[in-house]
Coordinates of C-alpha atoms in Angstrom, one line a residue:
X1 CA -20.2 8.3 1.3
X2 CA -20.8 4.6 1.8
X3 CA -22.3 2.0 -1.0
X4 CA -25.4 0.1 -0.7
X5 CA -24.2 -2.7 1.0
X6 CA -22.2 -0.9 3.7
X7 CA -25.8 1.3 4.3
X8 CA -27.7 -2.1 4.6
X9 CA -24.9 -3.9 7.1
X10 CA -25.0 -0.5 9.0
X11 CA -28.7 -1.4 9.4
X12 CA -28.2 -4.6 11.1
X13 CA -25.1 -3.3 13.6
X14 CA -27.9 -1.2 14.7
X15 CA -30.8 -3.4 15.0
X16 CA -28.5 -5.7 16.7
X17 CA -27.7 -2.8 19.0
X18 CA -30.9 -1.4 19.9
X19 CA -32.1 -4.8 20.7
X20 CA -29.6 -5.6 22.7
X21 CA -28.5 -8.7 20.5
X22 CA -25.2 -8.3 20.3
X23 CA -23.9 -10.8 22.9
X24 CA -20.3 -11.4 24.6
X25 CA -18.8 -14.5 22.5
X26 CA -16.8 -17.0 24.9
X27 CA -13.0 -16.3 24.7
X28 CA -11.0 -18.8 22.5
X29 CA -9.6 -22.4 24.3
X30 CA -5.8 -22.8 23.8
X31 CA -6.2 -25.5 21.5
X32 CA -8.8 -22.9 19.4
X33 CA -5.9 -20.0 19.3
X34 CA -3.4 -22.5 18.1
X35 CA -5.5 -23.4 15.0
X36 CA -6.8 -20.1 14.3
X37 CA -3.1 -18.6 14.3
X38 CA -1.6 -21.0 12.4
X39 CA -4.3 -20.7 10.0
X40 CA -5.2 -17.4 9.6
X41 CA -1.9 -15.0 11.0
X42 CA 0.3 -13.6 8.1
X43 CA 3.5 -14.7 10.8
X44 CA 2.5 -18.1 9.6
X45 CA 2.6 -17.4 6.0
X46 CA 5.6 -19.6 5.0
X47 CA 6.1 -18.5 1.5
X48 CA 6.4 -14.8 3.1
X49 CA 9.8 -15.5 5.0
X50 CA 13.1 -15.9 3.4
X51 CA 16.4 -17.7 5.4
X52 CA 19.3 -15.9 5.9
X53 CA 22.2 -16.7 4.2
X54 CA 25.0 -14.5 6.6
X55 CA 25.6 -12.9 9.6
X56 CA 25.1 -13.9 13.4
X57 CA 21.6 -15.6 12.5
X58 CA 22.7 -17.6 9.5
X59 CA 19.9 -20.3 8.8
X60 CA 17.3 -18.9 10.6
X61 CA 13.9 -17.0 8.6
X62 CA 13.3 -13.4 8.8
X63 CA 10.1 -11.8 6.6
X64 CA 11.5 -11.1 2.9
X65 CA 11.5 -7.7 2.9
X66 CA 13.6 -7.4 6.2
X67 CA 16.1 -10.0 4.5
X68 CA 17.2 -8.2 1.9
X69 CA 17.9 -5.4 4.0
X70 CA 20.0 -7.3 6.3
X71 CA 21.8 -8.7 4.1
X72 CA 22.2 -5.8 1.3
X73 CA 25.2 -3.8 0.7
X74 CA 26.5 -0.9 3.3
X75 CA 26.0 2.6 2.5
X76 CA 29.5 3.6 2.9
X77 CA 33.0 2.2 1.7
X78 CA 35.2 1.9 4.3
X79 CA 38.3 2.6 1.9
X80 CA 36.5 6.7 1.6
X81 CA 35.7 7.3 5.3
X82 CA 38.5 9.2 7.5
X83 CA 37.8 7.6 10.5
X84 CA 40.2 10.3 12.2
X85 CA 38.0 13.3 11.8
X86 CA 35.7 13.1 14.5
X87 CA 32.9 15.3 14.3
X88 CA 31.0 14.3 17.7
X89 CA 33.2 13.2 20.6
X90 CA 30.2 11.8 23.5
X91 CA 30.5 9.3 26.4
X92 CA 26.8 7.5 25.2
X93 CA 25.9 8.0 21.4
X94 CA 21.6 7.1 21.4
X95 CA 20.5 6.4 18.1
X96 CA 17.0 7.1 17.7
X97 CA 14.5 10.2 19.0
X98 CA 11.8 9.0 20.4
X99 CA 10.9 7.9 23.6
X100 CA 13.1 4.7 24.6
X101 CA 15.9 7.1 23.2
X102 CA 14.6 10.1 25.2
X103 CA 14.4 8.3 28.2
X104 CA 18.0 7.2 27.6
X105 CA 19.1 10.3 27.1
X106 CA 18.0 11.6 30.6
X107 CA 18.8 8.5 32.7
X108 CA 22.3 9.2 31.2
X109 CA 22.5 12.9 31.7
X110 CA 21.7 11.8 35.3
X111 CA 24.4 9.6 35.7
X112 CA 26.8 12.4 34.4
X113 CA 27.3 11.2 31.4
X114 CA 27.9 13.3 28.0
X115 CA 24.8 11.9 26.3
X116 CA 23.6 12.7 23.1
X117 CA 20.8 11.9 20.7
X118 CA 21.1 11.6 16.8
X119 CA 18.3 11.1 14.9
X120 CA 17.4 10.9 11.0
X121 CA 13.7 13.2 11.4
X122 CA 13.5 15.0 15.0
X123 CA 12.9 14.1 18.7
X124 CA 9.1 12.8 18.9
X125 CA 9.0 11.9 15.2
X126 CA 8.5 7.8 16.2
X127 CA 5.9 5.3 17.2
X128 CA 6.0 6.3 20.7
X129 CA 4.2 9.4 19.2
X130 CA 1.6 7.4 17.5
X131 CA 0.7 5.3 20.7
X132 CA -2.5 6.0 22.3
X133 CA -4.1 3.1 24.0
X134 CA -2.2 3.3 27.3
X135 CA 0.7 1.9 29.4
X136 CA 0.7 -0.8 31.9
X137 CA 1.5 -1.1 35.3
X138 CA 0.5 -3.2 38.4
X139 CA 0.3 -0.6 41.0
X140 CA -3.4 -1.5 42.3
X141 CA -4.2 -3.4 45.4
X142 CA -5.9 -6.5 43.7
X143 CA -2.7 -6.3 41.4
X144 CA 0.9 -7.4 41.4
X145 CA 3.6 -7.4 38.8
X146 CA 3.4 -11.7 39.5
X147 CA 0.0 -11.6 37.7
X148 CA 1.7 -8.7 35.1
X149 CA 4.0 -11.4 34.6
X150 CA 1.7 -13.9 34.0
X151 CA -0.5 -12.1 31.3
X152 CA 2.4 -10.8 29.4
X153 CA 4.1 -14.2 29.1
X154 CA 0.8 -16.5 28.1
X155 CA 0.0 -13.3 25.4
X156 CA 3.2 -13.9 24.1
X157 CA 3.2 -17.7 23.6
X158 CA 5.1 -18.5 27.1
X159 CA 8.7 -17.5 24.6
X160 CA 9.7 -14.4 26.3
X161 CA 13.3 -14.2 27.7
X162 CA 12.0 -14.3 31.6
X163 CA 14.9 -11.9 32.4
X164 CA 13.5 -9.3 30.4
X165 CA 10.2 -9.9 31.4
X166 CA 10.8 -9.8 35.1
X167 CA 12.4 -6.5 34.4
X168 CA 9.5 -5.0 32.8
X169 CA 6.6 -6.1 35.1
X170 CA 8.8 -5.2 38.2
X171 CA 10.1 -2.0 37.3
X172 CA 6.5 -1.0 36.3
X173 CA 5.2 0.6 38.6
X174 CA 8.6 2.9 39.6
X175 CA 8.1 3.9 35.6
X176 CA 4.5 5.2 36.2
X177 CA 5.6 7.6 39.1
X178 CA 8.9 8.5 37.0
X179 CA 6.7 9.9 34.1
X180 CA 4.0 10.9 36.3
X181 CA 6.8 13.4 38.6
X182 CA 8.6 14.6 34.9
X183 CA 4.3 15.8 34.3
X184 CA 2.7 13.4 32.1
X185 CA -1.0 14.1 32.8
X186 CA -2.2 11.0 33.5
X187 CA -6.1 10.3 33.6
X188 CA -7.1 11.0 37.3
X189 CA -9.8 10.5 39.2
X190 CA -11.6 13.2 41.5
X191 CA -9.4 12.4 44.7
X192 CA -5.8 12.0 42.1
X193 CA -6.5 8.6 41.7
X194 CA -4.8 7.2 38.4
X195 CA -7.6 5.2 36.6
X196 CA -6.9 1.8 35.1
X197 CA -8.9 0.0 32.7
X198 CA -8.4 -3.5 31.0
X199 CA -6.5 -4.4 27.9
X200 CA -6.6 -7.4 25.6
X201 CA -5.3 -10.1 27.7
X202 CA -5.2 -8.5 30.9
X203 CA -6.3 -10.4 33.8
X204 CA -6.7 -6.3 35.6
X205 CA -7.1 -3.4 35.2
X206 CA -3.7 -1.9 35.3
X207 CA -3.7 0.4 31.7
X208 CA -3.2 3.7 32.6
X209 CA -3.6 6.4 30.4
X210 CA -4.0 10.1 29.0
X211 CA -7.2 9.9 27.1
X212 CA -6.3 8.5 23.8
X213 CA -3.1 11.0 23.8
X214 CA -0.8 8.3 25.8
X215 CA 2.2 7.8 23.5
X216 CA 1.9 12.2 22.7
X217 CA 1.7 12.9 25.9
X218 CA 5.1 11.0 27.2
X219 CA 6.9 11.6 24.4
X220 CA 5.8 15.6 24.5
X221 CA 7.3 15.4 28.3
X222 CA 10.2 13.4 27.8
X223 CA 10.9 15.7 24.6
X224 CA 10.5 18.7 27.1
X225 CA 13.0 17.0 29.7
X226 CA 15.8 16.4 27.4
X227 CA 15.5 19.8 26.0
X228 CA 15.3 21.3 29.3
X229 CA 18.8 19.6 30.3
X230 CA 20.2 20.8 27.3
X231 CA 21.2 17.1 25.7
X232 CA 22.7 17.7 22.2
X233 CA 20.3 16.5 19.7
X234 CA 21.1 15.9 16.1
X235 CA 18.1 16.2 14.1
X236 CA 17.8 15.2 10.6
X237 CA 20.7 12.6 10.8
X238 CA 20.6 9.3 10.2
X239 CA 23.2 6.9 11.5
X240 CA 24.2 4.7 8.3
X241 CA 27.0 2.4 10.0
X242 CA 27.9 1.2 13.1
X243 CA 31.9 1.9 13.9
X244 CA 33.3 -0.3 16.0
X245 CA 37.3 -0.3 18.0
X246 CA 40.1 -2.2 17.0
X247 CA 38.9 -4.9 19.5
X248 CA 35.4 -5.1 18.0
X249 CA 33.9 -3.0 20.6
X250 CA 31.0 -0.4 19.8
X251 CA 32.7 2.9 19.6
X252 CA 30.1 5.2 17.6
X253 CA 28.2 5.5 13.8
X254 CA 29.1 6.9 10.4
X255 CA 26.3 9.6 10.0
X256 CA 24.5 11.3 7.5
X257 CA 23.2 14.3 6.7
X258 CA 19.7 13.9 5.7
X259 CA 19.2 16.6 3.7
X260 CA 22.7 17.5 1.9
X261 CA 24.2 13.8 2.7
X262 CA 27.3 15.0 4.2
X263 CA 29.2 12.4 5.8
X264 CA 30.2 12.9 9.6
X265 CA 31.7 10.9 12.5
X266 CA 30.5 10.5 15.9
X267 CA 32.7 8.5 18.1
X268 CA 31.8 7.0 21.5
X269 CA 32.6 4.7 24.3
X270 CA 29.3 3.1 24.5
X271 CA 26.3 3.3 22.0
X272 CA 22.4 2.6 21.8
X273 CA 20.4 1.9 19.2
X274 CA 16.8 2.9 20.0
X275 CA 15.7 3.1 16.2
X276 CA 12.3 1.8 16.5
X277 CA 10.3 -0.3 14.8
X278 CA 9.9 -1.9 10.8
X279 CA 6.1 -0.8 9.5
X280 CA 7.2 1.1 6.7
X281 CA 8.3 -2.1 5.3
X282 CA 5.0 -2.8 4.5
X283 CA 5.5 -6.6 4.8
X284 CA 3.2 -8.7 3.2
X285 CA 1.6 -5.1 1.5
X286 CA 0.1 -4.7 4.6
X287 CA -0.6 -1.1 5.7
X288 CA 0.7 0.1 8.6
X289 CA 0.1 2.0 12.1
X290 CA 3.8 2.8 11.9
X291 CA 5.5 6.5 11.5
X292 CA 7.5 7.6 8.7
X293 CA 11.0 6.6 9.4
X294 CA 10.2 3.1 10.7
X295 CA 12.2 1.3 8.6
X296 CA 14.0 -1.8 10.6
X297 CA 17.7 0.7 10.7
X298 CA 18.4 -0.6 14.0
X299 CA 18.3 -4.1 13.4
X300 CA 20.4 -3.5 10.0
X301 CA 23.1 -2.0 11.6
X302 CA 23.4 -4.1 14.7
X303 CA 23.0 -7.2 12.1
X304 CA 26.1 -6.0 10.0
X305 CA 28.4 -5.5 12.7
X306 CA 27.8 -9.1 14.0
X307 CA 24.9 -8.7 16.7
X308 CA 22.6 -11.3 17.3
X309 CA 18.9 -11.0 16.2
X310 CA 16.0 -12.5 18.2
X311 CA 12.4 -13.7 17.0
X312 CA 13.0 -11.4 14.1
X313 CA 10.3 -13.9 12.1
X314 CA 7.5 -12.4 14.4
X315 CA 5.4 -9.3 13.7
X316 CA 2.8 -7.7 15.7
X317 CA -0.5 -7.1 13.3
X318 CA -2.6 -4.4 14.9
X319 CA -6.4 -6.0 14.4
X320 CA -7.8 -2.4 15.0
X321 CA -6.2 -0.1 12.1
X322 CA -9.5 2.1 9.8
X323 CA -10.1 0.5 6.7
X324 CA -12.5 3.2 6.2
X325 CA -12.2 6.0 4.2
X326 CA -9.1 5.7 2.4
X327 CA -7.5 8.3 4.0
X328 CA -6.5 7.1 7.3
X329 CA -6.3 3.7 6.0
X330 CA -4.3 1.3 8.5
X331 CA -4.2 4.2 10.6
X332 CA -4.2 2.9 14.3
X333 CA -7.6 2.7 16.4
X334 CA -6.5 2.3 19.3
X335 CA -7.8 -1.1 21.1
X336 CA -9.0 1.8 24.2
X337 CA -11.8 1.5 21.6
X338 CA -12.8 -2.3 22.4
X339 CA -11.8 -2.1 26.5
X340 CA -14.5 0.4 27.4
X341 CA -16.9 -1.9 25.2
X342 CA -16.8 -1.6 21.3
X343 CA -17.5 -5.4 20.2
X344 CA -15.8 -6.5 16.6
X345 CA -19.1 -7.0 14.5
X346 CA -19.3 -8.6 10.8
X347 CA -21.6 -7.7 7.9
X348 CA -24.6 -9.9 9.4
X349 CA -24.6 -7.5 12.4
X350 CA -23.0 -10.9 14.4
X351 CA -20.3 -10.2 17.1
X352 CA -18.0 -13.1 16.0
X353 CA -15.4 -12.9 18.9
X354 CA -14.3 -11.7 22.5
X355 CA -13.3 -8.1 22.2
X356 CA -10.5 -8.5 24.1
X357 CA -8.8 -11.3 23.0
X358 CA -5.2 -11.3 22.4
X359 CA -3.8 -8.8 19.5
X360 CA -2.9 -11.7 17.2
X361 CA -5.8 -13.7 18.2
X362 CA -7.9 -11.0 17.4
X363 CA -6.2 -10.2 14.0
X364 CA -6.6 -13.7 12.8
X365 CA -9.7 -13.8 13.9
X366 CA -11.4 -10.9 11.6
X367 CA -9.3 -12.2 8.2
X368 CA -10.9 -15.3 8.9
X369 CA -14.7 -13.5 9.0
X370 CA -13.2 -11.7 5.9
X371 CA -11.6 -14.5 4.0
X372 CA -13.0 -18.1 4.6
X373 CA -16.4 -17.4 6.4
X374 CA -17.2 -14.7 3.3
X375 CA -18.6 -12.3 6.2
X376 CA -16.1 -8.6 5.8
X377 CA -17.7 -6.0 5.2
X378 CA -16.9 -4.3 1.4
X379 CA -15.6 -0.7 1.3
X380 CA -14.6 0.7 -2.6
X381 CA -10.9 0.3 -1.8
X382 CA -11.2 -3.3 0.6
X383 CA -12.8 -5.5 2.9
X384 CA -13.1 -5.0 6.6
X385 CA -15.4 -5.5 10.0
X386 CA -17.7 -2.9 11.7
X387 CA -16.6 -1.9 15.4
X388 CA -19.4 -1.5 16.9
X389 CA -18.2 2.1 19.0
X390 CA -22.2 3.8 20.0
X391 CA -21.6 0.7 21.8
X392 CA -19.2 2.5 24.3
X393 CA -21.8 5.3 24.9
X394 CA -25.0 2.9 25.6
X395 CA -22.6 0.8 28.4
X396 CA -21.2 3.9 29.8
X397 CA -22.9 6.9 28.9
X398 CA -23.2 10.0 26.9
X399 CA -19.5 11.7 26.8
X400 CA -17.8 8.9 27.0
X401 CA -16.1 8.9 24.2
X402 CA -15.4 12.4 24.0
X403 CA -13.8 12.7 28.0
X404 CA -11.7 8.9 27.1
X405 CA -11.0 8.7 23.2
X406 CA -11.7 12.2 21.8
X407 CA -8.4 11.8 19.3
X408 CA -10.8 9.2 17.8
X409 CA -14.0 10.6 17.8
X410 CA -11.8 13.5 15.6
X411 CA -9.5 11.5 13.3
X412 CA -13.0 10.0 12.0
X413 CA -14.9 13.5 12.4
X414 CA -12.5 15.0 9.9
X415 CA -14.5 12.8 7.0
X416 CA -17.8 13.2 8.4
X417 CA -17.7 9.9 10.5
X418 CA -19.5 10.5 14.5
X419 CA -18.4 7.5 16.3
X420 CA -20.6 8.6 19.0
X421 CA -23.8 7.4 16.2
X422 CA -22.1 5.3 14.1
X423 CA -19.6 2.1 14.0
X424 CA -16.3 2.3 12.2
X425 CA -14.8 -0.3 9.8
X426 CA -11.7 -1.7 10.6
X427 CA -8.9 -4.2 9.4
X428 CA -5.3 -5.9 11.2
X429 CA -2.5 -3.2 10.5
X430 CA 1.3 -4.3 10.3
X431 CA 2.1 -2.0 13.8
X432 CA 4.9 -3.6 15.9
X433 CA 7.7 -5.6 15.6
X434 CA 7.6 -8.1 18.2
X435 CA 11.1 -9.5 17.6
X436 CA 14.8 -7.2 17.2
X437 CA 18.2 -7.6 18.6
X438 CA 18.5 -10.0 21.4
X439 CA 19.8 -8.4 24.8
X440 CA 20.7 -9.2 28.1
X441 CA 19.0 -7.8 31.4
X442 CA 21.4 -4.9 31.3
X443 CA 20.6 -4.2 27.9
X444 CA 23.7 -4.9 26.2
X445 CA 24.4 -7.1 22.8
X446 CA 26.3 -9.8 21.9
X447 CA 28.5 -6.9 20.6
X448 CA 30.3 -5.0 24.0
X449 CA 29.2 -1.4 24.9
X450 CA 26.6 -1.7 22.0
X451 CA 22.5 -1.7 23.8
X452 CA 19.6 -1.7 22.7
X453 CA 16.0 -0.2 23.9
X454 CA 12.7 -0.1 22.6
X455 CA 11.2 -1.7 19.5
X456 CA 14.4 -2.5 18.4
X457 CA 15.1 -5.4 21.0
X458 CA 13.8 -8.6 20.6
X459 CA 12.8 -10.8 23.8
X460 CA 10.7 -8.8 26.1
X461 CA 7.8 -9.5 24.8
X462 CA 7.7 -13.0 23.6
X463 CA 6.4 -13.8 20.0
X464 CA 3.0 -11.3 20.9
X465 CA 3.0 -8.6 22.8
X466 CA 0.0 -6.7 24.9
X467 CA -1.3 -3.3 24.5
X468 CA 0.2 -1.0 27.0
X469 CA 3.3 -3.3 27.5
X470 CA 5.1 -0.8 24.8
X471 CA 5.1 2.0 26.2
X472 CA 5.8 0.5 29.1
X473 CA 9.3 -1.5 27.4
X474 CA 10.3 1.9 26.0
X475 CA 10.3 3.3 29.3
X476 CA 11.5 0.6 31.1
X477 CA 14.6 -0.4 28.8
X478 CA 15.7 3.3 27.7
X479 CA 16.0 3.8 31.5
X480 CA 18.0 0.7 31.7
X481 CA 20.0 1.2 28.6
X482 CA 20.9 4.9 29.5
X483 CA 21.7 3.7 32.6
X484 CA 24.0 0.9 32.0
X485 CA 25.6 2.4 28.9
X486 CA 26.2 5.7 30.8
X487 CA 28.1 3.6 34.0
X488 CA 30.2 1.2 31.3
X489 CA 31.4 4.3 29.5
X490 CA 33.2 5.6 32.8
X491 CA 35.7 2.7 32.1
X492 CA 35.9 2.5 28.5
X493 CA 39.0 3.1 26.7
X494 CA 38.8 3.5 23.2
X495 CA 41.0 1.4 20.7
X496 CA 41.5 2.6 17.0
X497 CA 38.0 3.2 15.3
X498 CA 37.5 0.8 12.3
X499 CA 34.8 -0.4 10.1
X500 CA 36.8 -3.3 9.6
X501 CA 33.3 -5.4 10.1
X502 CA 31.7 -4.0 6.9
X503 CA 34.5 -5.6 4.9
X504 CA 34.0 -8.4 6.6
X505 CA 30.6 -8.6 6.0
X506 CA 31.2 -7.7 1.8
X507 CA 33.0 -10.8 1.9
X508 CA 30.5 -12.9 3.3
X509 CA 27.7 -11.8 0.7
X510 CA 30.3 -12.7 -2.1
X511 CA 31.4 -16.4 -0.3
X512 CA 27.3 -16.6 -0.5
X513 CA 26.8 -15.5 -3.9
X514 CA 24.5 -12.8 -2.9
X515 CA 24.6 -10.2 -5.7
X516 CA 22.3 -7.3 -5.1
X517 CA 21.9 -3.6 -6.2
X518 CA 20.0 -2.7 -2.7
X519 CA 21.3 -0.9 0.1
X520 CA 20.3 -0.5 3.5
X521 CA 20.0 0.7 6.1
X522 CA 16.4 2.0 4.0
X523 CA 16.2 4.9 6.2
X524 CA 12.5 6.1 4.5
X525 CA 10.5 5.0 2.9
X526 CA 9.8 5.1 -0.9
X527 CA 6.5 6.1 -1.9
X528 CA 7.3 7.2 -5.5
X529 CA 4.0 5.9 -8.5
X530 CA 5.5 3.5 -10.5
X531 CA 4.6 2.4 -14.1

């Protein structure tokens, strides 16, 4: 199953191995990240990024693909939508099922709120599902959520909002105990202590986990808790356009009917968006990590009702996705992998960098070995590097991988691949979106009784984030959302519903001269073979 030359560079991962040549290179100097990013990171590919021409972040760049969404034509005419035949009638309307909207859901629910979920595939069908590194929290003694702090905002370039940040790191640790009392089984030790391990650019060990399951195993128990409580979840629905009141509040979504398209209303005194994130936009023909339906809705539908947008020129590139064989291509491998102690190996058999640098550091870092220094490893379908995973096994010893990443050791087994004998090739895969709509501490929009949660908001993470840090924002901002939103509905009272803003908004592409046949939000991808 693998050519010539992937046999012969196989030989000299191993020789390297067995003779113990492999060595640790030095992490990166500031001034050495700088130039390698700006060099090598598809963020800094001008020619890939278009400037918006409308809408609340007029002038500013977003990636080409997301641009013509944002600024493409609304799914529904105004003029053919009864607005007065409300089909849903909720106190907080959470758009999105997975687990920023699940935990939404709940923290609503507790508040006594008439919560309820509408999504466009089912609860659990997002990227929380497809998570499976860990989450983060400082809740160890040579910890604190100062030094959380600290890591997070140097990983993301010292440009994340410092309110959002401080939220994250200090509600950290409550999150942990939250999931760990709803049941997620957490990795434990023999006296119920949770083990940690590190992350890329983690100063601690603070990622804790459930084997390689993380992301499965919360959203399988938040999934549990909201049907357990009964929350009304609409599944195969997709919310096409905001509504909004007479005084441009949020006030609910024009939905859809996925699979016979009927048109229904669902009005509401405060609404989330917890959509998700944009991989299935392929940008730059990138593969992706992502799940089906991640397809930037959120940030469509925010955009086009006037809410503001926030580092949306900023993706996260996972550096980890298989590249080998072609049937999990750009699937995620999870960076779990490198923390208990796969080194990132080229076709010489020569570890070229730190295994845990940052995620976009790292992803540079192996197109570079690919592309200028001619040292990527050829598959029949691409290029990519080895990592090295018998590594994990001779460092930590036999079973490893099987008691911390067996999901790995089985998405490889399935095409005769035993990462217990043999190293995997791997390539960056498009799998976060760093930037979103830009919120306040509370959670809320530019746009009154409209929040946001998840990988939908922009800010929290600067212009990189660190692994376990999603999870962790999903967690920490659906709580927040689901709180806030469920407390501000208590004094909402509802003007007319209009969708006044998508006029609006028609008349703006016009006054641009944008003329375009697309539509958006994209809702799913389109896969169809063309000639």
């Amino acid at each position: 199953m693998y050519t010539n030359e992937m046999l012969e560079s196989m030989k000299k991962v191993e020789a390297a191995r067995s003779a113990n040549a492999v060595l640790e290179p030095r992490r990166m100097t500031a001034e050495e990240k700088e130039t390698l990013l700006a060099t090598y990171h598809p963020d800094y590919k001008q020619g890939e990024f278009a400037v918006l021409q409308i809408g609340a972040n007029k002038g500013e760049k977003v990636p080409t693909e997301l641009a013509e969404l944002l600024q493409a034509n609304s799914r529904v005419n105004p003029a053919e939508i009864d607005l007065s035949k409300v089909d849903y009638d909720v106190d907080v309307l959470i758009i999105g099922g997975g687990g920023a909207g699940a935990s939404a859901a709940i923290e609503a629910d507790n508040n006594g709120a008439k919560a309820m979920i509408v999504t466009k595939l089912r609860i659990g069908d997002a990227n929380t599902m497809m998570a499976e590194g860990g989450i983060q929290a400082a809740d160890k003694e040579n910890d604190s959520p100062a030094i959380h702090y600290l890591d997070a905002f140097g990983g993301g370039h010292f440009a994340a909002k410092p309110e959002l940040l401080y939220k994250l790191v200090n509600e950290a640790p409550e999150a942990i105990q939250w999931l760990n009392n709803l049941g997620v089984e957490f990795d434990k030790d023999e006296n119920g202590v949770m083990i940690t391990t590190h992350g890329g650019g983690t100063s601690r060990k603070r990622m804790h986990a459930a084997k390689d399951y993380s992301g499965a195993e919360i959203m399988r128990t938040l999934r549990d808790e909201v049907w357990n409580r009964g929350i009304p979840v609409v599944d195969f629905t997709a919310a096409i356009e905001l509504i909004l009141d007479e005084n441009g509040k949020a006030a609910g979504a024009v939905l859809m009917n996925m699979e016979t398209h009927e048109i229904l209303i669902a009005r509401a005194k405060t609404v989330i968006i917890a959509t998700g994130g944009a991989g299935r936009l392929h940008y730059q023909g990138f593969p992706t990590s992502n799940h089906y339906g991640a397809t930037a809705d959120g940030l469509v539908l925010g955009y086009r009702a006037g809410a503001k947008l926030l580092y949306a020129d900023t993706l996260q590139y996972h550096p980890t996705g298989a590249a080998y064989p072609e049937q999990i291509f750009g699937a995620l491998v999870t960076e779990k992998v490198r923390s208990l102690g796969a080194k990132l190996i080229n076709v010489n058999g020569e570890a070229f960098m730190h295994p845990l640098e940052t995620r976009d550091v790292s992803a540079a870092s192996i197109i570079r070995e690919c592309s200028d220094r001619g040292n990527g490893v050829h598959t029949p379908d691409g290029i990519g590097v080895w990592l090295d995973t018998p590594m994990i096994e001779l460092k930590n010893g036999e079973g490893t991988i099987e008691k911390r990443i067996p999901a790995m050791m089985r998405m490889f087994g399935k095409y005769g691949i035993d990462i217990r004998k043999e190293p995997i090739l791997v390539y960056p895969t498009l799998h976060y979106q760093n930037g979103g709509l830009d919120i306040t501490a509370d959670g809320m929009t530019n746009i009154e009784n409209l929040y946001v949660a998840g990988e939908a908001v922009g800010g929290i993470h600067g212009r990189n984030r660190l692994m376990g840090n999603s999870l962790l924002d999903i967690i920490v901002f659906g709580r927040n959302a689901g709180k806030n939103a469920s407390s501000k509905s208590k004094d909402v009272t509802l003007g007319a519903l209009t969708l006044e803003h998508v006029n609006k908004f028609a008349k703006e592409q016009a006054e641009a001269g944008i003329k375009t046949d697309v539509v958006s939000p994209k809702l799913l991808p389109n896969y169809a073979r063309r000639k």
